[in-house]
Amino acid sequence: MEPVIIVLIILVVLVFIALIKTIQVIPQASAAIVERFGRYTRTLNAGLNIVVPFIDTIRNRIDLREQVVPFPPQPVITQDNLVVNIDTVIYYQVTDARAATYEVASYIQAIEQLTVTTLRNIIGGMDLERTLTSREEINAALRGVLDEATGKWGIRVNRVELKAIEPPTSIQDSMEKQMRADRDKRAAILQAEGVRQSEILRAEGEKQSQILRAEGEAKAAALRAEGEAQAVRTVFEAIHAGDPDQKLLSYQYLQMLPKIAEGDANKLWIVPSEIGDALKGLSGAMGNFGAMGGGSGGSGTPGGSVPAQERREKPSID
């Protein structure tokens, strides 16, 4: 009985192993290459798959998701004979598991070497300044070459990025000095422009202020003159409305003489020529007033006075 039990155990183990090898579970976004006696048979997709045990073998399992592979810095010579180190990152995806397995021995290594050679060809036609400022151009050219070359390998290059472009240390120092000088120059220009604009605005403000002040003074003078004219017109109309005689005007003229002489700065006072006429008119008025107050005294008495009208009409003797 013991040999039979041993044989049964062996058969159970073989059946179990055969079941394990027959049922193949492939994860999502993965693929498996099946070979039969060393020859490609089919590609297993995601899910439950059944193969012939001990005849079919799984050659390779490939991840179909997009992969990111960074490559170490590569020295590249520019057109102006400067060595720069460039870090690259490749985003690729396997689209054909069979081609990626049988068309190239190691597609990762192949992509890396192709990236290095393509970079040297592209950067070799650019100077340093253009290399530092043309990343998009370099990425587009590199992606085009890699996508075309890797298409037959069942690889699709989705994106190529340059992580860093490092020029030599001496060139970096020179570039920093140049950038610092450019920043100082731009700062000086901006400061000068600011001062110039400030002076222009200040001058414009002063000009506008002077214009407004002059306009205000002109309007004030016009209003003042108009007010004085209106006052003179009102006085003139009042005088004419009152119909004054020569005597009243002479009296008013004499009352204004003290006001003309007012002021500490008046060292010289010029008597107008019209003061004689005013005095004559005032004396005539006083004479008439005296004659009216003398009663019945006639003109021939010693105390009598000559009427003012007669005195004014008497010619003067030189």
mmCIF file of C-alpha atoms in Angstrom:
data_model
loop_
_atom_site.group_PDB
_atom_site.id
_atom_site.type_symbol
_atom_site.label_atom_id
_atom_site.label_comp_id
_atom_site.label_asym_id
_atom_site.label_seq_id
_atom_site.Cartn_x
_atom_site.Cartn_y
_atom_site.Cartn_z
ATOM 1 C CA MET A 1 0.000 0.000 0.000
ATOM 2 C CA GLU A 2 2.817 2.395 0.687
ATOM 3 C CA PRO A 3 4.062 2.509 -2.948
ATOM 4 C CA VAL A 4 0.525 3.174 -4.151
ATOM 5 C CA ILE A 5 0.162 6.050 -1.734
ATOM 6 C CA ILE A 6 3.467 7.502 -2.828
ATOM 7 C CA VAL A 7 2.420 7.257 -6.479
ATOM 8 C CA LEU A 8 -0.903 8.938 -5.718
ATOM 9 C CA ILE A 9 0.850 11.738 -3.887
ATOM 10 C CA ILE A 10 3.190 12.227 -6.815
ATOM 11 C CA LEU A 11 0.258 12.289 -9.238
ATOM 12 C CA VAL A 12 -1.572 14.847 -7.121
ATOM 13 C CA VAL A 13 1.499 17.032 -6.998
ATOM 14 C CA LEU A 14 1.953 16.770 -10.767
ATOM 15 C CA VAL A 15 -1.693 17.617 -11.357
ATOM 16 C CA PHE A 16 -1.406 20.585 -9.056
ATOM 17 C CA ILE A 17 1.719 21.817 -10.845
ATOM 18 C CA ALA A 18 0.041 21.248 -14.209
ATOM 19 C CA LEU A 19 -2.946 23.307 -13.109
ATOM 20 C CA ILE A 20 -0.679 26.083 -11.945
ATOM 21 C CA LYS A 21 1.128 26.119 -15.267
ATOM 22 C CA THR A 22 -2.102 25.823 -17.228
ATOM 23 C CA ILE A 23 -3.863 28.802 -15.653
ATOM 24 C CA GLN A 24 -2.082 32.130 -16.146
ATOM 25 C CA VAL A 25 -3.500 35.329 -14.656
ATOM 26 C CA ILE A 26 -2.193 38.488 -16.341
ATOM 27 C CA PRO A 27 -2.679 41.813 -14.479
ATOM 28 C CA GLN A 28 -4.315 44.808 -16.071
ATOM 29 C CA ALA A 29 -2.072 46.917 -18.380
ATOM 30 C CA SER A 30 0.324 44.011 -18.788
ATOM 31 C CA ALA A 31 1.073 41.433 -21.459
ATOM 32 C CA ALA A 32 2.927 38.102 -21.581
ATOM 33 C CA ILE A 33 4.783 36.470 -24.465
ATOM 34 C CA VAL A 34 4.108 32.704 -24.859
ATOM 35 C CA GLU A 35 6.610 30.424 -26.604
ATOM 36 C CA ARG A 36 6.137 26.807 -27.564
ATOM 37 C CA PHE A 37 9.354 24.880 -27.883
ATOM 38 C CA GLY A 38 11.246 28.186 -28.154
ATOM 39 C CA ARG A 39 9.034 29.723 -30.810
ATOM 40 C CA TYR A 40 6.633 32.624 -30.388
ATOM 41 C CA THR A 41 3.056 31.423 -30.159
ATOM 42 C CA ARG A 42 0.873 34.231 -28.881
ATOM 43 C CA THR A 43 0.579 37.210 -26.539
ATOM 44 C CA LEU A 44 -1.469 36.855 -23.380
ATOM 45 C CA ASN A 45 -3.581 39.857 -22.499
ATOM 46 C CA ALA A 46 -4.941 40.898 -19.105
ATOM 47 C CA GLY A 47 -7.205 38.359 -17.412
ATOM 48 C CA LEU A 48 -7.387 34.604 -17.045
ATOM 49 C CA ASN A 49 -5.481 32.655 -19.735
ATOM 50 C CA ILE A 50 -4.944 28.908 -20.276
ATOM 51 C CA VAL A 51 -1.749 27.479 -21.746
ATOM 52 C CA VAL A 52 -0.478 23.969 -22.353
ATOM 53 C CA PRO A 53 1.608 22.978 -19.348
ATOM 54 C CA PHE A 54 5.209 21.857 -19.852
ATOM 55 C CA ILE A 55 4.911 22.825 -23.534
ATOM 56 C CA ASP A 56 4.033 26.516 -23.511
ATOM 57 C CA THR A 57 6.304 28.792 -21.491
ATOM 58 C CA ILE A 58 6.065 32.442 -20.534
ATOM 59 C CA ARG A 59 8.985 34.236 -22.168
ATOM 60 C CA ASN A 60 8.503 37.769 -20.918
ATOM 61 C CA ARG A 61 6.002 39.888 -18.986
ATOM 62 C CA ILE A 62 5.797 43.485 -20.181
ATOM 63 C CA ASP A 63 4.230 46.484 -18.480
ATOM 64 C CA LEU A 64 2.111 48.413 -20.995
ATOM 65 C CA ARG A 65 1.793 51.536 -18.862
ATOM 66 C CA GLU A 66 3.684 54.721 -19.677
ATOM 67 C CA GLN A 67 7.168 54.589 -18.229
ATOM 68 C CA VAL A 68 9.481 57.374 -17.089
ATOM 69 C CA VAL A 69 13.197 56.789 -17.454
ATOM 70 C CA PRO A 70 15.780 59.402 -16.399
ATOM 71 C CA PHE A 71 19.189 59.184 -18.009
ATOM 72 C CA PRO A 72 22.416 60.340 -16.349
ATOM 73 C CA PRO A 73 24.076 63.601 -17.525
ATOM 74 C CA GLN A 74 25.712 63.307 -20.895
ATOM 75 C CA PRO A 75 28.569 65.594 -22.063
ATOM 76 C CA VAL A 76 27.717 67.296 -25.337
ATOM 77 C CA ILE A 77 29.849 69.720 -27.366
ATOM 78 C CA THR A 78 28.143 72.833 -28.755
ATOM 79 C CA GLN A 79 28.895 74.598 -32.018
ATOM 80 C CA ASP A 80 31.206 77.079 -30.260
ATOM 81 C CA ASN A 81 33.266 74.191 -28.761
ATOM 82 C CA LEU A 82 31.875 74.303 -25.238
ATOM 83 C CA VAL A 83 31.097 71.134 -23.282
ATOM 84 C CA VAL A 84 27.732 71.076 -21.551
ATOM 85 C CA ASN A 85 26.155 68.321 -19.461
ATOM 86 C CA ILE A 86 22.537 67.548 -20.308
ATOM 87 C CA ASP A 87 20.103 65.515 -18.193
ATOM 88 C CA THR A 88 17.225 63.959 -20.086
ATOM 89 C CA VAL A 89 13.966 62.256 -19.125
ATOM 90 C CA ILE A 90 12.106 59.981 -21.534
ATOM 91 C CA TYR A 91 8.383 59.169 -21.316
ATOM 92 C CA TYR A 92 7.669 56.063 -23.380
ATOM 93 C CA GLN A 93 5.034 53.338 -23.663
ATOM 94 C CA VAL A 94 5.156 49.801 -25.074
ATOM 95 C CA THR A 95 2.505 49.410 -27.757
ATOM 96 C CA ASP A 96 3.582 46.014 -29.158
ATOM 97 C CA ALA A 97 4.840 43.465 -26.651
ATOM 98 C CA ARG A 98 6.036 41.057 -29.361
ATOM 99 C CA ALA A 99 8.151 43.705 -31.142
ATOM 100 C CA ALA A 100 9.563 44.997 -27.868
ATOM 101 C CA THR A 101 10.643 41.436 -27.045
ATOM 102 C CA TYR A 102 12.043 40.217 -30.368
ATOM 103 C CA GLU A 103 12.997 43.365 -32.356
ATOM 104 C CA VAL A 104 15.532 44.702 -29.880
ATOM 105 C CA ALA A 105 17.566 43.029 -27.161
ATOM 106 C CA SER A 106 17.102 45.817 -24.549
ATOM 107 C CA TYR A 107 14.873 48.685 -25.588
ATOM 108 C CA ILE A 108 15.803 50.775 -22.511
ATOM 109 C CA GLN A 109 19.488 50.705 -23.385
ATOM 110 C CA ALA A 110 18.688 51.277 -27.038
ATOM 111 C CA ILE A 111 16.584 54.352 -26.207
ATOM 112 C CA GLU A 112 19.341 55.740 -23.984
ATOM 113 C CA GLN A 113 22.045 55.392 -26.619
ATOM 114 C CA LEU A 114 19.773 56.794 -29.306
ATOM 115 C CA THR A 115 18.989 59.764 -27.079
ATOM 116 C CA VAL A 116 22.678 60.508 -26.509
ATOM 117 C CA THR A 117 23.601 60.372 -30.184
ATOM 118 C CA THR A 118 20.604 62.445 -31.219
ATOM 119 C CA LEU A 119 21.413 65.065 -28.590
ATOM 120 C CA ARG A 120 24.961 65.353 -29.851
ATOM 121 C CA ASN A 121 23.729 65.849 -33.397
ATOM 122 C CA ILE A 122 21.207 68.517 -32.383
ATOM 123 C CA ILE A 123 23.373 70.422 -29.896
ATOM 124 C CA GLY A 124 26.363 70.263 -32.263
ATOM 125 C CA GLY A 125 24.555 72.670 -34.588
ATOM 126 C CA MET A 126 23.761 75.228 -31.865
ATOM 127 C CA ASP A 127 25.875 77.657 -29.892
ATOM 128 C CA LEU A 128 25.661 77.866 -26.111
ATOM 129 C CA GLU A 129 23.222 80.769 -25.961
ATOM 130 C CA ARG A 130 20.819 79.126 -28.373
ATOM 131 C CA THR A 131 21.145 75.824 -26.521
ATOM 132 C CA LEU A 132 20.139 77.455 -23.241
ATOM 133 C CA THR A 133 17.138 79.227 -24.762
ATOM 134 C CA SER A 134 15.833 76.572 -27.182
ATOM 135 C CA ARG A 135 14.667 73.742 -24.950
ATOM 136 C CA GLU A 136 11.340 73.373 -26.708
ATOM 137 C CA GLU A 137 13.065 73.144 -30.066
ATOM 138 C CA ILE A 138 15.503 70.521 -28.777
ATOM 139 C CA ASN A 139 12.700 68.510 -27.152
ATOM 140 C CA ALA A 140 10.626 68.509 -30.351
ATOM 141 C CA ALA A 141 13.568 67.459 -32.536
ATOM 142 C CA LEU A 142 14.650 64.751 -30.092
ATOM 143 C CA ARG A 143 11.130 63.367 -29.761
ATOM 144 C CA GLY A 144 10.687 63.215 -33.529
ATOM 145 C CA VAL A 145 13.884 61.203 -34.033
ATOM 146 C CA LEU A 146 13.204 58.829 -31.118
ATOM 147 C CA ASP A 147 9.585 58.223 -32.086
ATOM 148 C CA GLU A 148 10.564 57.349 -35.635
ATOM 149 C CA ALA A 149 13.401 55.032 -34.578
ATOM 150 C CA THR A 150 11.519 53.246 -31.782
ATOM 151 C CA GLY A 151 8.344 52.668 -33.766
ATOM 152 C CA LYS A 152 9.626 49.391 -35.187
ATOM 153 C CA TRP A 153 10.505 48.236 -31.665
ATOM 154 C CA GLY A 154 6.904 48.550 -30.538
ATOM 155 C CA ILE A 155 7.768 51.620 -28.449
ATOM 156 C CA ARG A 156 6.048 55.003 -28.570
ATOM 157 C CA VAL A 157 7.982 57.954 -27.184
ATOM 158 C CA ASN A 158 5.385 60.338 -25.781
ATOM 159 C CA ARG A 159 7.643 63.056 -24.441
ATOM 160 C CA VAL A 160 11.264 64.049 -24.033
ATOM 161 C CA GLU A 161 12.358 66.595 -21.435
ATOM 162 C CA LEU A 162 15.706 68.201 -20.720
ATOM 163 C CA LYS A 163 16.008 68.389 -16.935
ATOM 164 C CA ALA A 164 19.130 70.506 -16.860
ATOM 165 C CA ILE A 165 21.730 72.043 -19.144
ATOM 166 C CA GLU A 166 24.915 72.734 -17.204
ATOM 167 C CA PRO A 167 27.630 74.770 -18.926
ATOM 168 C CA PRO A 168 31.223 74.824 -17.593
ATOM 169 C CA THR A 169 31.907 76.635 -14.315
ATOM 170 C CA SER A 170 33.895 79.442 -15.977
ATOM 171 C CA ILE A 171 31.086 80.042 -18.428
ATOM 172 C CA GLN A 172 28.566 80.101 -15.575
ATOM 173 C CA ASP A 173 30.612 82.769 -13.778
ATOM 174 C CA SER A 174 30.827 84.861 -16.956
ATOM 175 C CA MET A 175 27.116 84.498 -17.543
ATOM 176 C CA GLU A 176 26.323 85.547 -13.977
ATOM 177 C CA LYS A 177 28.507 88.655 -14.342
ATOM 178 C CA GLN A 178 26.853 89.506 -17.652
ATOM 179 C CA MET A 179 23.380 89.010 -16.200
ATOM 180 C CA ARG A 180 24.293 91.152 -13.183
ATOM 181 C CA ALA A 181 25.580 93.904 -15.468
ATOM 182 C CA ASP A 182 22.425 93.722 -17.577
ATOM 183 C CA ARG A 183 20.231 93.953 -14.472
ATOM 184 C CA ASP A 184 22.206 96.946 -13.179
ATOM 185 C CA LYS A 185 21.904 98.608 -16.580
ATOM 186 C CA ARG A 186 18.163 98.032 -16.730
ATOM 187 C CA ALA A 187 17.796 99.309 -13.162
ATOM 188 C CA ALA A 188 19.729 102.489 -14.014
ATOM 189 C CA ILE A 189 17.647 103.028 -17.149
ATOM 190 C CA LEU A 190 14.407 102.532 -15.239
ATOM 191 C CA GLN A 191 15.549 104.895 -12.508
ATOM 192 C CA ALA A 192 16.499 107.553 -15.073
ATOM 193 C CA GLU A 193 13.170 107.102 -16.814
ATOM 194 C CA GLY A 194 11.402 107.471 -13.494
ATOM 195 C CA VAL A 195 13.264 110.693 -12.658
ATOM 196 C CA ARG A 196 12.588 112.051 -16.139
ATOM 197 C CA GLN A 197 8.906 111.223 -15.936
ATOM 198 C CA SER A 198 8.724 112.758 -12.475
ATOM 199 C CA GLU A 199 10.327 116.003 -13.694
ATOM 200 C CA ILE A 200 7.968 116.125 -16.680
ATOM 201 C CA LEU A 201 4.937 115.616 -14.464
ATOM 202 C CA ARG A 202 6.187 118.214 -11.971
ATOM 203 C CA ALA A 203 6.753 120.746 -14.778
ATOM 204 C CA GLU A 204 3.339 120.016 -16.225
ATOM 205 C CA GLY A 205 1.797 120.475 -12.791
ATOM 206 C CA GLU A 206 3.567 123.809 -12.237
ATOM 207 C CA LYS A 207 2.564 124.972 -15.703
ATOM 208 C CA GLN A 208 -1.049 124.030 -15.109
ATOM 209 C CA SER A 209 -0.951 125.672 -11.691
ATOM 210 C CA GLN A 210 0.425 128.915 -13.142
ATOM 211 C CA ILE A 211 -2.190 128.878 -15.887
ATOM 212 C CA LEU A 212 -4.981 128.360 -13.390
ATOM 213 C CA ARG A 213 -3.560 131.032 -11.062
ATOM 214 C CA ALA A 214 -3.280 133.514 -13.945
ATOM 215 C CA GLU A 215 -6.814 132.730 -15.065
ATOM 216 C CA GLY A 216 -8.046 133.212 -11.489
ATOM 217 C CA GLU A 217 -6.226 136.533 -11.147
ATOM 218 C CA ALA A 218 -7.565 137.699 -14.517
ATOM 219 C CA LYS A 219 -11.107 136.790 -13.533
ATOM 220 C CA ALA A 220 -10.666 138.455 -10.137
ATOM 221 C CA ALA A 221 -9.308 141.628 -11.754
ATOM 222 C CA ALA A 222 -12.162 141.648 -14.240
ATOM 223 C CA LEU A 223 -14.694 141.205 -11.457
ATOM 224 C CA ARG A 224 -12.966 143.903 -9.369
ATOM 225 C CA ALA A 225 -12.927 146.322 -12.282
ATOM 226 C CA GLU A 226 -16.537 145.542 -13.042
ATOM 227 C CA GLY A 227 -17.419 146.193 -9.389
ATOM 228 C CA GLU A 228 -15.538 149.498 -9.347
ATOM 229 C CA ALA A 229 -17.188 150.518 -12.610
ATOM 230 C CA GLN A 230 -20.560 149.620 -11.180
ATOM 231 C CA ALA A 231 -19.784 151.650 -8.029
ATOM 232 C CA VAL A 232 -18.689 154.676 -10.079
ATOM 233 C CA ARG A 233 -21.769 154.292 -12.245
ATOM 234 C CA THR A 234 -23.983 154.135 -9.172
ATOM 235 C CA VAL A 235 -22.342 157.228 -7.610
ATOM 236 C CA PHE A 236 -22.537 159.072 -10.904
ATOM 237 C CA GLU A 237 -26.209 158.235 -11.286
ATOM 238 C CA ALA A 238 -26.864 159.238 -7.677
ATOM 239 C CA ILE A 239 -25.097 162.589 -8.184
ATOM 240 C CA HIS A 240 -27.018 163.309 -11.353
ATOM 241 C CA ALA A 241 -30.219 162.223 -9.715
ATOM 242 C CA GLY A 242 -29.580 164.698 -6.865
ATOM 243 C CA ASP A 243 -28.718 167.521 -9.356
ATOM 244 C CA PRO A 244 -25.933 169.149 -7.193
ATOM 245 C CA ASP A 245 -24.706 172.700 -7.823
ATOM 246 C CA GLN A 246 -21.159 173.976 -8.043
ATOM 247 C CA LYS A 247 -21.073 174.942 -4.414
ATOM 248 C CA LEU A 248 -21.767 171.433 -3.144
ATOM 249 C CA LEU A 249 -19.161 169.947 -5.482
ATOM 250 C CA SER A 250 -16.563 172.449 -4.273
ATOM 251 C CA TYR A 251 -17.328 171.590 -0.680
ATOM 252 C CA GLN A 252 -16.970 167.845 -1.356
ATOM 253 C CA TYR A 253 -13.704 168.453 -3.187
ATOM 254 C CA LEU A 254 -12.247 170.249 -0.184
ATOM 255 C CA GLN A 255 -13.332 167.424 2.101
ATOM 256 C CA MET A 256 -11.350 164.954 -0.024
ATOM 257 C CA LEU A 257 -8.105 166.910 0.227
ATOM 258 C CA PRO A 258 -7.109 165.550 3.682
ATOM 259 C CA LYS A 259 -7.606 161.997 2.459
ATOM 260 C CA ILE A 260 -5.325 162.696 -0.497
ATOM 261 C CA ALA A 261 -2.588 163.812 1.912
ATOM 262 C CA GLU A 262 -2.935 160.795 4.213
ATOM 263 C CA GLY A 263 -0.045 158.335 4.572
ATOM 264 C CA ASP A 264 3.394 158.432 6.207
ATOM 265 C CA ALA A 265 5.145 157.967 2.875
ATOM 266 C CA ASN A 266 3.765 161.166 1.369
ATOM 267 C CA LYS A 267 6.782 163.533 1.455
ATOM 268 C CA LEU A 268 5.571 165.812 -1.328
ATOM 269 C CA TRP A 269 2.007 167.008 -1.795
ATOM 270 C CA ILE A 270 1.112 168.624 -5.072
ATOM 271 C CA VAL A 271 -1.874 170.924 -4.963
ATOM 272 C CA PRO A 272 -4.034 170.423 -8.051
ATOM 273 C CA SER A 273 -4.799 173.397 -10.252
ATOM 274 C CA GLU A 274 -8.488 172.892 -9.723
ATOM 275 C CA ILE A 275 -8.215 173.893 -6.021
ATOM 276 C CA GLY A 276 -8.403 177.590 -6.969
ATOM 277 C CA ASP A 277 -11.746 177.134 -8.610
ATOM 278 C CA ALA A 278 -12.924 175.151 -5.611
ATOM 279 C CA LEU A 279 -11.851 177.885 -3.211
ATOM 280 C CA LYS A 280 -13.518 180.545 -5.313
ATOM 281 C CA GLY A 281 -16.731 178.588 -5.340
ATOM 282 C CA LEU A 282 -16.511 178.011 -1.589
ATOM 283 C CA SER A 283 -15.774 181.699 -0.862
ATOM 284 C CA GLY A 284 -18.706 182.739 -3.019
ATOM 285 C CA ALA A 285 -20.930 180.413 -1.079
ATOM 286 C CA MET A 286 -19.676 181.823 2.219
ATOM 287 C CA GLY A 287 -20.223 185.410 0.934
ATOM 288 C CA ASN A 288 -23.755 184.656 -0.001
ATOM 289 C CA PHE A 289 -24.301 183.143 3.392
ATOM 290 C CA GLY A 290 -22.938 186.351 5.058
ATOM 291 C CA ALA A 291 -25.090 188.642 2.957
ATOM 292 C CA MET A 292 -28.151 186.659 3.891
ATOM 293 C CA GLY A 293 -27.269 186.984 7.598
ATOM 294 C CA GLY A 294 -26.506 190.812 7.467
ATOM 295 C CA GLY A 295 -30.144 191.918 7.614
ATOM 296 C CA SER A 296 -31.191 195.138 5.779
ATOM 297 C CA GLY A 297 -27.696 196.584 5.323
ATOM 298 C CA GLY A 298 -27.267 198.052 1.824
ATOM 299 C CA SER A 299 -24.393 197.809 -0.488
ATOM 300 C CA GLY A 300 -23.252 201.363 0.180
ATOM 301 C CA THR A 301 -22.763 201.028 3.953
ATOM 302 C CA PRO A 302 -19.264 200.335 5.328
ATOM 303 C CA GLY A 303 -20.309 197.043 6.844
ATOM 304 C CA GLY A 304 -21.829 195.819 3.615
ATOM 305 C CA SER A 305 -20.154 193.304 1.324
ATOM 306 C CA VAL A 306 -20.015 192.934 -2.400
ATOM 307 C CA PRO A 307 -22.100 190.038 -3.690
ATOM 308 C CA ALA A 308 -20.164 186.939 -4.735
ATOM 309 C CA GLN A 309 -21.531 187.088 -8.263
ATOM 310 C CA GLU A 310 -20.226 190.616 -8.709
ATOM 311 C CA ARG A 311 -16.816 189.644 -7.385
ATOM 312 C CA ARG A 312 -16.578 186.703 -9.725
ATOM 313 C CA GLU A 313 -17.491 188.894 -12.688
ATOM 314 C CA LYS A 314 -14.960 191.639 -11.760
ATOM 315 C CA PRO A 315 -11.922 191.270 -13.941
ATOM 316 C CA SER A 316 -8.606 190.752 -12.269
ATOM 317 C CA ILE A 317 -5.877 193.401 -12.551
ATOM 318 C CA ASP A 318 -2.422 191.986 -13.345
#
